[in-house]
Structures are given as structure tokens and as C-alpha cells.
Amino acid sequence: MVAALRRLLPHLLPHLLPHAALALGAGVMLLPFYWMVLTSIRPPAEIFNVSLWPIPESFAGLANYARAASQAPMARFMLNGVIVCAGILVVQVLTAVPAAYALAKLKFPGRRLLLTLVIAALCVPIQALALPLFVGLAKAQLLNTYFAQMAPFFLSVFAIFLFRQSFRSYPDEVIEAARLDGFTEMEICWGLVMRGSLPALAAFSVFSIVAHWNDLYWPMIVVSDTALAPPPLGMLLFSDAESGADYGALMAGAAIVTAPMVLCFLIARRHFIAGITMTGVK
Amino acid sequence: MTPQSLDLVGIGKSFDGADVLENIDLAIRPGEFLSLVGASGCGKSTLLRIIAGLETPDRGSVAIGGRDVTEADPSDRNIAMVFQSYALYPHMSVRQNIATPLRMRRLPLAARLPVIGRLVPGLGATRREIASAVEDAAEALQIRPLLDRKPAQLSGGQRQRVALARALVRAPAAFLMDEPLSNLDAKLRAHMREELAGLHRRLGATFVYVTHDQIEAMTMSDRVALMEAGRILQLGTPAELYERPASLSVARFIGTPAMNLLPVEIDGAGRISGLGRDLGLEAPQGKRGPATLGLRPEDLRFVANGSPARILRTEHHGADRYVTLEILDRSAPTLTLRQRADEEPIPGADGTVALGFHAGRAHLFGADGARLVLRARRQVAA
């Protein structure tokens, strides 16, 4: 048995090593989440215990989650998150898909330049635009609205680029057949080309929803009203005002707001991975 | 729909400064099966796409049935196109694929929307007509059992039939086909050739067929337009192209095995010499100098008294036999001779034979490649 293992080991090792390295990386990525869940079920006395042992000496999960749910308007935060994420995603898709179709499949002067601009715009971080956007929204009396939380993200160059990469592989002859059959360009764009790129839509939806559900930076700038706060900002306001140093309840709240994202990824996982590998965007 | 004529006048097109089509004039008669044939890059597909409206010509005009459509959208030209890749809509069933051209023409936009489209009232009769037209087209191409499948579940030949049914269902003014058979295997291709020719006879519609395969062009067409480098070299019936090629390029392209081409000389009196002797041929209008003599493989023959040659190889093709020969003592290219399999090859002493040709069927091309008039002083020349 041992002898057989010793003989096999040199063959197995090249396969095992990469997996071991990846497992280590995954462990590092997951550790904060594990810590969050762990803290959310520990009583205050055990919060600063550095042990990673999953079972606390006294189980305080129910109390923590109950406090999180009762002291903070969790449902309100979640609803705000859903409204903001859905609003952003819908407008992003509505604007990016026709733009990506034009860049991928239509011939017009300036196409290369526009594509270059899209790629260049990928390099501009939101922080660089925060001040003019804030001033603009403030002048328009739009601070403390859902619109202010969504507007800067309506045009996603990342979405344009991702969909363009995906649309490019759609066969030209099918589009030409559709033109001969009398399809309008919008029908071709949505009914044929977008239809053939559903994995890319799934991948982008996960990217977009996760990014904006977890976004703290922008809501913090434009929203001060708790009734409009999305989950992360809500958690922040909640921790400041109500809980003080109640880390157990805070982590319970964080676990609650993270759960929909994990669920969202698990549902779209297969399409998400297909979309990423298909479009060559990482 | 009565078959329509297609008239192309002075069509020119260039891509990135390179001329793809130069001044093409082509009048396609109603109900005609016309093939555009040529090597890849000769502009034949571009020409077809200009007829379809998928490309806009830089110069010239396109008319369908006498109506100028140069500026018209592809969908306003009432033509159907069959693509090399078949271009079926991947997410639709075969039935929906075939119905699409009719749905797009007969149903308003609202009624074409998914799900809610069904709620648009007053279109029951139209929908029933479309459904029955789909059934008829499927019947004509024997694909009724496939109607509820998706294109991905079909073989290449079946997809081809669906693409044809989709073209057929709208009764177009003309059918445009862009290498529709080149993705099929050899046996199926021969079969589909017959079916296409049969379909053309039954419908009596105008067909424009693009192919690089001269056999497809020669077997199905009423007329063939042979293209090279953006120009039509010759337009004629398959027999005309084969028997009277207008230029050396046409002679080279048409015919398998290819025409034998021999370098010859025309002297001051118009007499033609080649293979080191007077060939007994005259070129009344030919200029003095080098020229090319073209001989079809079936016009070469073994004679009692001719140019000595050696048999290099014999290929058996069922009814025919192709014999590859080398002229002795001359630096002439190897020649291919075709004879019926039931003819005995004439074995010469030590494998050499005497080779002659049917002088009345020889072709002469000048140094510029243009066809020259040829007169034979005797029937079989050596």
C-alpha cells in the first residue's frame, strides 16, 4: 500500500501541486467570510477569541441575528439595494447592448475610434469622476434620491466591451439572412444577437449586481438618509448609531446582506463561467 | 410570383482602395439559372451580395424586374438568399425558421413580439396562411418530420434543405445562392445538385448561383459567367464555355481534367508549328510569334503516325480512362488524354505511343491570351 503510494506519488504530484496552491488561495479569500460567519454566532465574550474552531463555547447566533434584524431596518436596506441594483442593471443593459452590437457588427466611420474610447474609458475610475458628478447632482437637487445612486453607472463601458466581445462571434450570415427577411436592426440586436449571448448577460449581471450591491463609496457620497441607504451603507449607519461595538450583531447583519449575492452567483454560476470563458474577459 | 429579370449595369466596387469589381454588366433573364463561377477572390460573392443589397456598389445600378433597386434595402428587393453556412436562426425551430420570412412580411411589428405578439387580434387568418405555406414548403423539400427540431439537431444536408425551404416559402423574385453545397460531402453534393436543378425546373424562378466549383456551374446552369479579378471573362452556356473558351484563362478554368496547353509558334504565313514540326494548322489572323495551342484531353488520340510519346500513368475513372503522357525528346509539358474505358490503349514498342489530336477541335490563344481563329488543313494532326 505504502509502496504503491510511493510509486504513484511522482505522477500525482504535478497534478496535486496546482490544486494545493489554488486551495490555499481560495482559503485566503474565504477566511474573512468565515470569520464574519464565526463572529456572527459568537457571544460578545468570545468576539476577540482568535481560535478558528467553528463551534463557539456558547452559541449566540440566534441572539445576534435577532438583534441585527430588529435594531436595523434590514428589509429596508435590502429593498433599497434591490431597487438600485435592478435600476442600474436594466439601464446598463438597455444602453450597452445596442452600442456593443453597433461596435461588433455594423460598419460606420469612426467605429475604431469609438471602440478605442470605450477601452480608454475602462481605465477611468469612479473616484476620478466623483467630485463633478456630486456637484452636478447637488446642483440638480438630486442628492438623497435613488436616481443619484444609479445615474453614474447607467453607461457601463465594461458592459459594452464585454457584450461586444461576445457579439463578435455571432455569425454574420445569420444577420444578413435576417436583413433579407426584413428584421429591423433592433430586432436583430435583441432578438438574435443578444439572444445568442445569454451567458454573457448572466456574467455581466452577476458582475454588476455584486459590484453595486456591495458598493459603499458612492452611496456614502450622495445619500445621508437611512431610508434610502443600500445594505453596506445601511450597515455602516447602523453600526455607528445603534450598536456601538456590538460586533456579533454587526457581523450577523453583514452575513444577511452577503447572502443574496452568494445565492445570485450560485444560481447564475454555470452561465457566469460560460460567459467569462466565452468572452475572454477576466 | 412570376420570375423576374436581374439587370446589373456598370457595377464597380472597391474595398480599401482595391478594386473588387470593375464595371460589371450582366443581364439575367427571367427564370434563368445563371452561375457566377471563379476562383476565390474573383468578386463573385461580392457581386451576389450587391444584388441582394447586402453591399452597396460604388458605381452602377441594379434592377430587379425592371425596377431600380440600387438604393433599396435588402428586405425591399423580394429576393431570397441561401448561404454557405445556411444561416438558420439558431434559437428557432425548423418550423419557425421557415415561417420567419412570411411573419416578417405579413405581421406587424407588435404581432412579432415574443409572447405578447400572440395577443394582437385579427391576424388569425394570416397566421393560418403562414402555417400552411410552411407546411407546403416543408413538403416540397421533404423535411416535414423535422419541423419541430432545432437547427443544432440537424445534419448538414438537412440544414441545407431547411435553408432552401426558408427561401422557397416567400416565393421570391429571384433566388441567390452563395456556395450552398460546399459544406456537404461529395455524395450529398451530387444529390443536392440534382435536387436544385429539379427545384429550378419546378419553380421556373430566376436563380443566381455562386460557386468556385465549375462542375456545379456546368451541370446546373442555363448560362455561366466566369469571373476573374473582378471582371466577367466570358458569359455563355456551359457548352459555349467548354467548346469556345474566349480566352486562355477560361480555357484553363473550365474542364476536368484541365485542357492541355502547348507552346506553339505562328510564322509569317500564319502556319503553326509546335513539337518541332508543322502542325498542319493555320491562324489566318494570328500575329507572328509565340502562342498557345489548347487541346481537350478527349481530343487527343493515339494514331499510327504521330508525335512519339511515353505513357507515364493511367487513371481509371469507371467509364473513362485518363492517360498521362510525356512527349519524347521535347521539353513539352505532360499531356492528359481521355479515352473511353472500352477503347484499348495502343501499346507502342517499348511503351511508347504515337500521339495525335483532333485538329478541328483545337483552340488557339495569342500571346495576350485572347482566342484566335484556327483553321485545320487536315483532320487529325500529329
XYZ file of C-alpha atoms in Angstrom:
664
model
C 0.000 0.000 0.000
C 2.667 2.450 1.068
C 4.943 1.150 -1.672
C 2.194 1.692 -4.251
C 1.640 5.216 -2.982
C 5.351 5.927 -3.174
C 5.376 4.773 -6.796
C 2.337 6.870 -7.699
C 3.422 9.998 -5.893
C 5.821 11.340 -8.567
C 2.972 11.057 -11.082
C 0.343 12.581 -8.841
C 2.449 15.424 -7.550
C 2.342 17.597 -10.711
C -1.456 17.359 -10.573
C -1.787 17.865 -6.866
C 0.510 20.851 -6.516
C -1.534 23.329 -8.597
C -4.674 22.250 -6.778
C -2.991 22.676 -3.445
C -1.872 26.182 -4.428
C -5.372 27.084 -5.640
C -6.928 25.657 -2.466
C -4.589 27.812 -0.394
C -5.620 30.900 -2.412
C -9.300 30.028 -2.018
C -8.720 29.630 1.729
C -7.205 33.097 1.973
C -10.138 34.560 0.028
C -12.738 32.771 2.129
C -11.159 33.384 5.528
C -12.775 36.836 6.097
C -16.187 35.406 5.215
C -15.617 32.508 7.562
C -14.556 34.955 10.257
C -17.685 37.001 9.616
C -19.966 33.979 9.994
C -17.996 32.829 13.042
C -18.260 36.194 14.735
C -21.967 36.392 13.953
C -22.656 33.301 16.074
C -20.316 34.112 18.963
C -21.336 35.890 22.177
C -19.598 39.228 22.938
C -17.224 37.495 25.355
C -15.767 35.338 22.597
C -15.507 38.003 19.853
C -11.789 38.555 20.338
C -11.012 34.858 20.610
C -8.533 34.118 17.793
C -9.497 30.436 17.605
C -10.916 29.358 14.251
C -12.825 26.489 15.814
C -16.326 26.635 14.260
C -18.302 25.818 17.419
C -18.421 28.664 19.958
C -18.413 27.867 23.662
C -21.863 29.358 23.974
C -23.952 29.714 20.828
C -25.151 33.329 20.400
C -26.162 33.137 16.736
C -29.888 33.472 17.333
C -29.459 36.469 19.605
C -27.051 38.206 17.197
C -29.239 37.669 14.132
C -32.348 38.685 16.031
C -30.641 41.888 17.196
C -29.412 42.638 13.678
C -32.884 42.123 12.248
C -34.720 44.090 14.923
C -32.391 47.029 15.582
C -31.603 47.883 11.933
C -34.199 48.165 9.166
C -32.555 45.277 7.283
C -35.514 44.765 4.978
C -35.443 48.435 4.040
C -31.712 48.287 3.241
C -32.191 45.153 1.177
C -35.117 46.663 -0.729
C -33.043 49.772 -1.448
C -30.245 47.515 -2.685
C -32.644 45.643 -4.970
C -34.091 48.881 -6.377
C -30.682 50.439 -7.012
C -29.085 47.276 -8.460
C -32.065 46.467 -10.681
C -32.319 50.059 -11.915
C -28.624 50.181 -12.747
C -28.608 46.763 -14.425
C -31.679 47.415 -16.581
C -30.398 50.743 -17.913
C -26.879 49.363 -18.353
C -28.151 46.513 -20.495
C -30.547 48.751 -22.444
C -27.726 51.121 -23.375
C -24.789 48.730 -23.665
C -26.367 46.060 -25.871
C -27.182 48.338 -28.860
C -23.788 50.060 -28.505
C -21.989 46.725 -28.390
C -23.977 45.466 -31.381
C -23.022 48.530 -33.395
C -19.355 48.192 -32.455
C -19.298 44.458 -33.139
C -21.385 44.149 -36.290
C -22.077 47.445 -38.045
C -19.699 49.256 -40.339
C -19.612 53.021 -39.911
C -16.974 55.720 -39.940
C -15.378 56.254 -36.552
C -16.064 52.746 -35.317
C -12.444 52.088 -34.384
C -12.168 55.427 -32.646
C -15.303 54.767 -30.612
C -14.051 51.351 -29.614
C -10.757 52.902 -28.542
C -12.698 55.417 -26.442
C -14.655 52.584 -24.812
C -11.445 50.800 -23.893
C -9.877 54.041 -22.694
C -12.937 54.744 -20.558
C -12.444 51.348 -18.887
C -9.360 52.863 -17.300
C -11.181 55.803 -15.639
C -12.086 55.015 -12.014
C -15.288 56.314 -10.451
C -13.223 58.175 -7.845
C -11.857 60.465 -10.558
C -15.371 61.494 -11.533
C -16.855 61.638 -8.057
C -16.467 65.354 -7.496
C -18.016 66.652 -10.768
C -20.771 64.075 -10.507
C -21.505 65.095 -6.917
C -21.537 68.772 -7.784
C -23.779 68.127 -10.774
C -26.251 66.070 -8.754
C -26.215 68.610 -5.955
C -26.941 71.489 -8.347
C -29.793 69.469 -9.816
C -31.215 68.933 -6.302
C -30.967 65.201 -6.799
C -28.924 64.228 -3.739
C -30.610 61.707 -1.444
C -32.511 60.010 -4.263
C -32.370 56.568 -5.835
C -31.544 58.304 -9.096
C -28.354 59.834 -7.644
C -27.229 56.356 -6.581
C -27.855 54.886 -10.015
C -27.117 57.632 -12.564
C -23.303 57.479 -12.697
C -23.462 53.779 -13.586
C -26.110 53.877 -16.315
C -23.496 53.753 -19.062
C -21.161 50.862 -18.453
C -18.195 50.722 -20.807
C -17.329 47.397 -19.242
C -20.711 46.068 -20.380
C -20.205 47.492 -23.861
C -16.812 45.844 -24.106
C -17.970 42.510 -22.697
C -21.030 42.310 -24.967
C -19.025 43.429 -27.971
C -16.545 40.599 -27.421
C -19.415 38.169 -27.165
C -21.403 39.542 -30.136
C -18.402 39.436 -32.419
C -18.617 35.655 -32.614
C -22.248 35.745 -33.792
C -22.292 34.550 -37.435
C -22.596 37.425 -39.918
C -24.539 35.292 -42.360
C -27.411 34.871 -39.889
C -27.572 38.657 -39.508
C -27.574 39.061 -43.276
C -30.297 36.450 -43.652
C -32.300 38.409 -41.084
C -31.829 41.644 -43.028
C -33.084 39.926 -46.184
C -36.052 38.583 -44.238
C -36.948 42.105 -43.120
C -35.783 42.181 -39.488
C -35.164 45.693 -38.193
C -31.711 46.317 -36.725
C -33.211 46.413 -33.220
C -34.894 43.061 -33.780
C -31.560 41.639 -34.965
C -29.770 43.185 -31.997
C -32.149 41.955 -29.288
C -33.926 39.025 -30.886
C -30.970 37.301 -32.485
C -27.592 38.554 -31.309
C -28.430 39.224 -27.634
C -30.414 36.030 -27.595
C -27.291 34.170 -28.644
C -25.222 35.757 -25.876
C -27.272 34.937 -22.781
C -24.214 33.590 -20.903
C -22.550 36.988 -21.363
C -25.701 38.649 -19.994
C -25.626 36.323 -16.980
C -21.940 37.044 -16.402
C -22.435 40.776 -16.667
C -25.498 40.708 -14.409
C -23.504 38.980 -11.678
C -20.653 41.472 -12.047
C -22.987 44.446 -11.996
C -25.259 43.319 -9.181
C -22.389 42.251 -6.926
C -20.465 45.475 -7.580
C -23.392 47.766 -6.844
C -24.898 45.706 -4.007
C -21.542 45.884 -2.235
C -20.800 49.483 -3.182
C -20.263 51.727 -0.177
C -18.261 54.556 -1.742
C -20.843 56.181 -3.993
C -23.941 55.808 -1.771
C -21.917 57.326 1.067
C -21.310 60.401 -1.078
C -24.846 61.023 -2.313
C -27.068 59.507 0.386
C -27.382 60.501 4.043
C -30.969 59.378 4.540
C -31.165 55.935 6.186
C -34.407 55.224 4.328
C -32.554 55.288 1.005
C -29.364 53.505 2.070
C -28.361 50.311 0.332
C -27.125 47.422 2.539
C -23.427 48.344 3.089
C -24.203 51.992 3.833
C -27.095 50.856 5.991
C -24.745 48.595 7.936
C -22.361 51.485 8.437
C -25.064 53.846 9.683
C -26.448 51.047 11.859
C -23.061 50.303 13.424
C -22.445 53.966 14.160
C -25.783 54.856 15.590
C -27.248 51.786 17.234
C -24.875 49.043 18.003
C -21.690 50.754 19.095
C -19.313 47.846 19.480
C -21.833 45.021 19.070
C -19.698 43.125 16.598
C -21.760 39.973 16.827
C -24.894 41.716 15.617
C -22.915 43.705 13.060
C -21.462 40.537 11.531
C -24.879 38.927 11.587
C -26.139 41.905 9.567
C -23.213 41.597 7.191
C -23.927 37.891 6.723
C -27.557 38.715 5.927
C -26.623 41.271 3.242
C -23.969 38.980 1.734
C -26.307 36.009 1.431
C -28.286 37.276 -1.613
C -25.040 37.769 -3.536
C -23.838 34.255 -2.828
C -27.252 32.985 -3.879
C -27.170 35.146 -7.020
C -23.810 33.691 -8.026
C -24.839 30.113 -7.303
C -27.939 30.453 -9.494
C -26.078 32.016 -12.427
C -22.839 30.094 -11.829
C -22.851 27.960 -14.947
C -23.817 30.844 -17.270
C -21.421 33.136 -15.446
C -18.455 30.841 -16.043
C -19.534 30.191 -19.648
C -19.854 33.935 -20.185
C -16.427 34.664 -18.787
C -14.643 31.954 -20.742
C -16.579 32.749 -23.927
C -15.859 36.457 -23.996
C -12.239 36.235 -22.917
C -12.808 38.923 -20.256
C -11.315 38.233 -16.855
C -44.643 35.175 -58.321
C -43.564 35.366 -61.912
C -39.822 35.063 -62.412
C -38.053 38.387 -62.648
C -35.076 39.606 -64.636
C -31.988 40.980 -62.904
C -30.049 43.713 -64.632
C -26.656 44.904 -63.490
C -25.203 47.905 -65.276
C -21.669 49.194 -64.798
C -21.237 47.762 -61.293
C -17.971 48.767 -59.622
C -16.864 48.170 -56.063
C -13.623 48.605 -54.204
C -12.610 47.723 -50.660
C -9.858 49.817 -49.085
C -8.782 51.138 -52.476
C -8.536 47.717 -54.121
C -10.969 47.127 -56.974
C -13.039 44.053 -56.297
C -15.450 44.575 -59.184
C -14.747 46.604 -62.292
C -17.595 47.710 -64.460
C -19.741 44.570 -64.460
C -22.641 44.425 -66.920
C -24.876 41.421 -66.584
C -28.435 40.853 -67.781
C -30.019 37.831 -66.161
C -33.176 36.656 -67.891
C -36.388 35.823 -66.042
C -36.380 32.176 -64.998
C -32.762 31.667 -65.855
C -30.296 29.607 -63.814
C -27.123 31.654 -64.004
C -23.909 30.694 -62.250
C -21.164 33.057 -61.246
C -18.056 30.934 -61.170
C -14.432 31.731 -60.483
C -11.572 31.173 -58.105
C -11.888 32.631 -54.599
C -11.349 36.377 -54.529
C -12.652 36.918 -58.051
C -15.543 39.067 -56.810
C -18.380 36.635 -57.439
C -19.684 36.687 -53.872
C -19.445 40.469 -53.717
C -21.490 40.685 -56.898
C -24.140 38.402 -55.395
C -24.190 40.469 -52.214
C -24.676 43.606 -54.288
C -27.689 42.011 -55.964
C -29.020 41.086 -52.513
C -28.435 44.605 -51.205
C -26.011 43.454 -48.509
C -23.304 45.558 -50.165
C -23.734 48.891 -51.925
C -21.911 49.281 -55.226
C -19.611 52.292 -55.633
C -20.792 52.708 -59.209
C -23.545 51.289 -61.382
C -27.103 50.163 -60.850
C -29.094 47.068 -60.002
C -32.596 46.469 -61.328
C -34.914 43.614 -60.409
C -37.804 43.026 -62.793
C -37.052 46.386 -64.415
C -37.296 48.282 -61.101
C -34.153 50.094 -59.990
C -33.276 48.791 -56.509
C -29.733 50.120 -56.217
C -30.661 52.090 -53.103
C -33.323 49.714 -51.780
C -32.934 47.795 -48.513
C -32.318 44.058 -48.826
C -35.792 43.298 -47.493
C -37.439 45.511 -50.138
C -35.955 43.556 -53.027
C -38.074 40.448 -52.565
C -35.204 38.073 -53.055
C -34.205 35.027 -51.058
C -30.661 34.047 -50.354
C -29.196 30.701 -49.354
C -25.864 30.998 -47.576
C -22.902 28.661 -47.445
C -23.344 28.217 -43.701
C -27.161 28.017 -44.197
C -27.601 30.880 -41.691
C -30.560 29.323 -39.904
C -31.776 31.159 -36.808
C -30.229 29.001 -34.092
C -32.844 29.508 -31.370
C -35.847 28.846 -33.591
C -37.327 25.508 -34.554
C -37.309 24.483 -38.200
C -40.958 25.496 -38.417
C -40.241 28.974 -37.036
C -37.220 29.324 -39.291
C -39.276 28.646 -42.399
C -42.123 30.853 -41.180
C -39.862 33.829 -40.413
C -39.706 35.430 -43.886
C -43.524 35.383 -44.041
C -44.011 36.553 -40.456
C -41.686 39.478 -41.135
C -43.621 40.473 -44.251
C -47.182 39.852 -43.233
C -47.334 40.512 -39.498
C -46.962 43.991 -37.981
C -44.128 44.606 -35.511
C -46.358 44.272 -32.443
C -47.563 40.853 -33.524
C -43.993 39.644 -33.964
C -43.009 40.351 -30.364
C -42.421 37.268 -28.269
C -45.343 36.166 -26.057
C -47.428 39.399 -26.240
C -47.423 39.167 -30.055
C -49.983 36.363 -29.737
C -52.448 38.788 -28.186
C -52.643 41.069 -31.235
C -56.158 40.437 -32.581
C -57.439 39.944 -36.095
C -54.490 38.047 -37.526
C -55.811 34.502 -37.197
C -56.329 34.103 -40.934
C -52.846 35.408 -41.732
C -51.293 33.098 -39.159
C -53.135 30.124 -40.648
C -51.947 31.054 -44.154
C -48.369 31.250 -42.936
C -48.652 27.893 -41.192
C -49.961 26.225 -44.317
C -47.295 27.862 -46.502
C -44.664 26.470 -44.110
C -46.181 23.008 -44.412
C -46.125 23.256 -48.212
C -42.501 24.361 -48.322
C -41.523 21.595 -45.909
C -43.408 19.104 -48.062
C -41.597 20.294 -51.202
C -38.245 19.637 -49.568
C -39.321 16.523 -47.642
C -38.486 17.889 -44.231
C -41.907 17.635 -42.580
C -40.674 15.227 -39.894
C -38.024 17.771 -38.888
C -40.347 20.735 -38.388
C -40.138 20.782 -34.601
C -36.389 20.306 -34.275
C -33.784 22.991 -33.712
C -31.077 23.603 -36.351
C -28.399 22.227 -34.000
C -30.127 18.840 -34.119
C -29.931 18.580 -37.909
C -27.261 17.211 -40.238
C -25.622 19.442 -42.852
C -27.856 18.123 -45.617
C -30.985 18.659 -43.529
C -29.961 22.214 -42.659
C -29.427 22.843 -46.340
C -32.991 21.726 -47.051
C -34.357 23.934 -44.295
C -32.446 26.899 -45.748
C -33.945 26.139 -49.159
C -37.436 25.811 -47.687
C -36.999 29.165 -45.948
C -36.016 30.705 -49.290
C -38.840 28.960 -51.117
C -41.670 29.859 -48.761
C -41.771 33.537 -49.663
C -41.986 32.952 -53.435
C -39.253 35.488 -54.158
C -38.478 37.326 -57.385
C -35.135 35.547 -57.502
C -33.072 33.045 -55.521
C -29.484 33.937 -54.735
C -27.230 31.114 -53.633
C -23.756 31.590 -52.229
C -21.832 28.318 -52.458
C -24.720 26.439 -50.869
C -23.260 22.991 -51.427
C -19.658 23.469 -50.423
C -20.151 22.282 -46.827
C -21.656 18.975 -47.905
C -19.809 15.731 -48.582
C -19.202 14.699 -52.191
C -22.084 12.242 -52.485
C -24.671 14.534 -50.928
C -23.406 17.393 -53.075
C -24.060 15.433 -56.274
C -27.527 14.598 -54.982
C -28.332 18.187 -53.990
C -27.139 19.372 -57.415
C -29.836 17.268 -58.976
C -32.411 18.493 -56.475
C -31.518 22.125 -57.037
C -31.770 21.703 -60.802
C -35.123 19.968 -60.262
C -36.315 22.740 -57.958
C -35.371 25.317 -60.570
C -37.347 23.442 -63.223
C -40.392 23.117 -60.973
C -40.416 26.731 -59.807
C -39.265 28.312 -63.048
C -37.715 31.037 -60.874
C -34.610 33.091 -61.530
C -31.574 31.535 -59.828
C -28.212 33.202 -59.384
C -25.732 30.677 -58.117
C -22.221 31.461 -56.899
C -19.673 28.680 -56.833
C -15.981 28.035 -57.220
C -16.785 24.538 -58.446
C -17.012 24.506 -62.234
C -18.785 21.144 -62.162
C -21.681 22.656 -60.180
C -21.781 25.585 -62.582
C -21.605 23.440 -65.706
C -24.149 20.828 -64.597
C -26.963 23.059 -63.376
C -26.776 26.335 -65.222
C -28.503 27.744 -68.264
C -25.645 30.206 -68.520
C -22.353 30.608 -66.731
C -20.473 33.841 -66.082
C -16.828 33.063 -65.487
C -15.188 35.737 -63.343
C -11.588 36.622 -62.661
C -10.117 39.615 -60.829
C -13.416 41.491 -60.698
C -14.344 41.091 -64.330
C -16.559 38.697 -66.279
C -14.247 36.861 -68.651
C -16.978 35.048 -70.520
C -20.726 34.706 -70.299
C -22.332 31.840 -72.118
C -23.950 28.427 -71.943
C -21.862 25.681 -70.345
C -21.325 24.198 -73.831
C -20.083 27.530 -75.202
C -17.616 27.956 -72.363
C -16.356 24.454 -72.867
C -16.228 24.413 -76.628
C -15.314 28.001 -77.413
C -13.436 29.481 -74.451
C -12.926 33.183 -75.152
C -9.535 33.312 -73.538
C -6.743 31.243 -72.125
C -7.995 31.890 -68.565
C -11.423 30.478 -69.390
C -9.840 27.507 -71.138
C -7.708 26.825 -68.086
C -10.587 27.098 -65.637
C -13.257 25.062 -67.394
C -12.906 21.310 -67.807
C -11.580 18.439 -65.682
C -9.016 17.210 -66.337
C -7.792 20.595 -67.479
C -7.151 21.447 -71.113
C -3.673 20.588 -72.364
C -1.764 23.716 -73.310
C 1.155 23.507 -75.714
C 3.505 26.355 -76.561
C 3.500 26.907 -80.356
C 4.863 29.438 -82.845
C 2.963 31.254 -85.596
C 5.139 32.083 -88.606
C 4.751 34.971 -91.057
C 2.361 32.999 -93.257
C 0.139 32.080 -90.287
C 1.342 28.494 -90.154
C 1.586 26.989 -86.701
C 4.468 24.880 -85.606
C 4.974 23.112 -82.343
C 6.634 19.986 -81.014
C 9.322 20.631 -83.611
C 7.128 20.307 -86.638
C 4.438 21.977 -88.752
C 1.172 21.000 -87.046
C -0.970 21.426 -90.170
C -2.867 24.328 -88.605
C -3.215 27.917 -89.731
C -4.056 31.063 -87.836
C -5.373 33.431 -90.527
C -5.434 36.495 -88.206
C -2.706 35.465 -85.844
C 0.269 37.670 -85.338
C 3.678 36.186 -85.835
C 5.197 34.936 -82.622
C 4.531 32.632 -79.688
C 1.022 31.379 -78.978
C -0.683 28.613 -77.024
C -2.485 25.644 -78.502
C -5.242 24.214 -76.325
C -6.278 20.587 -76.630
C -9.036 18.992 -74.549
C -7.996 15.597 -73.161
C -10.715 13.876 -75.198
C -9.391 15.443 -78.418
C -6.016 13.781 -78.052
C -5.751 10.344 -79.579
C -3.369 7.565 -80.355
C -2.592 7.463 -84.090
C -0.432 5.317 -86.309
C 1.856 8.140 -87.218
C 2.250 10.990 -84.724
C 4.449 12.565 -82.114
C 6.238 9.859 -80.168
C 5.224 9.878 -76.526
C 5.553 7.682 -73.471
C 2.719 6.694 -71.141
C 3.541 7.815 -67.582
C 0.377 6.841 -65.757
C -3.133 5.591 -66.389
C -6.052 6.522 -64.109
C -9.285 4.551 -64.258
C -12.447 6.542 -63.694
C -15.074 3.923 -64.447
C -16.363 4.768 -67.897
C -13.305 6.868 -68.733
C -9.594 6.439 -68.538
C -7.133 9.329 -68.146
C -3.698 8.680 -69.604
C -0.832 10.968 -68.638
C 1.800 11.187 -71.359
C 5.159 12.742 -71.907
C 6.269 13.806 -75.384
C 9.608 12.205 -76.158
C 12.622 14.331 -76.941
C 10.772 17.594 -76.379
C 10.562 19.833 -73.371
C 6.780 19.993 -73.693
C 4.521 19.779 -70.602
C 2.985 16.414 -69.802
C -0.361 15.855 -71.501
C -3.552 14.186 -70.364
C -5.547 12.096 -72.763
C -9.058 10.917 -72.034
C -10.482 7.840 -73.688
C -13.400 5.571 -73.085
C -12.563 2.614 -70.922
C -13.627 0.192 -73.621
C -11.052 1.568 -76.060
C -7.821 -0.367 -75.990
C -4.753 1.753 -75.467
C -2.391 1.347 -78.362
C 0.743 -0.101 -76.898
C 3.682 1.086 -78.873
C 7.024 -0.613 -78.994
C 8.776 -0.361 -75.580
C 5.829 1.583 -74.012
C 5.966 4.485 -76.444
C 2.951 5.549 -78.452
C 2.295 7.910 -81.321
C 0.105 10.841 -80.314
C -2.188 12.945 -82.474
C -5.117 15.285 -81.896
C -8.435 16.232 -83.394
C -7.369 19.314 -85.335
C -10.917 20.628 -85.818
C -11.368 20.893 -82.044
C -8.091 22.558 -81.154
C -8.089 26.039 -79.594
C -5.549 28.741 -80.287
C -4.760 31.617 -77.951
C -2.495 34.546 -78.782
C 0.292 35.828 -76.596
C -2.250 38.108 -74.816
C -4.474 35.100 -74.018
C -7.284 36.031 -76.453
C -8.843 33.341 -78.596
C -7.650 33.250 -82.249
C -9.346 31.762 -85.270
C -7.825 28.437 -86.162
C -8.083 26.567 -89.471
C -7.076 22.953 -89.905
C -5.500 21.696 -93.099
C -6.251 18.102 -92.130
C -8.498 16.369 -89.612
C -6.062 14.615 -87.360
C -2.776 16.291 -86.775
C 0.259 14.720 -85.280
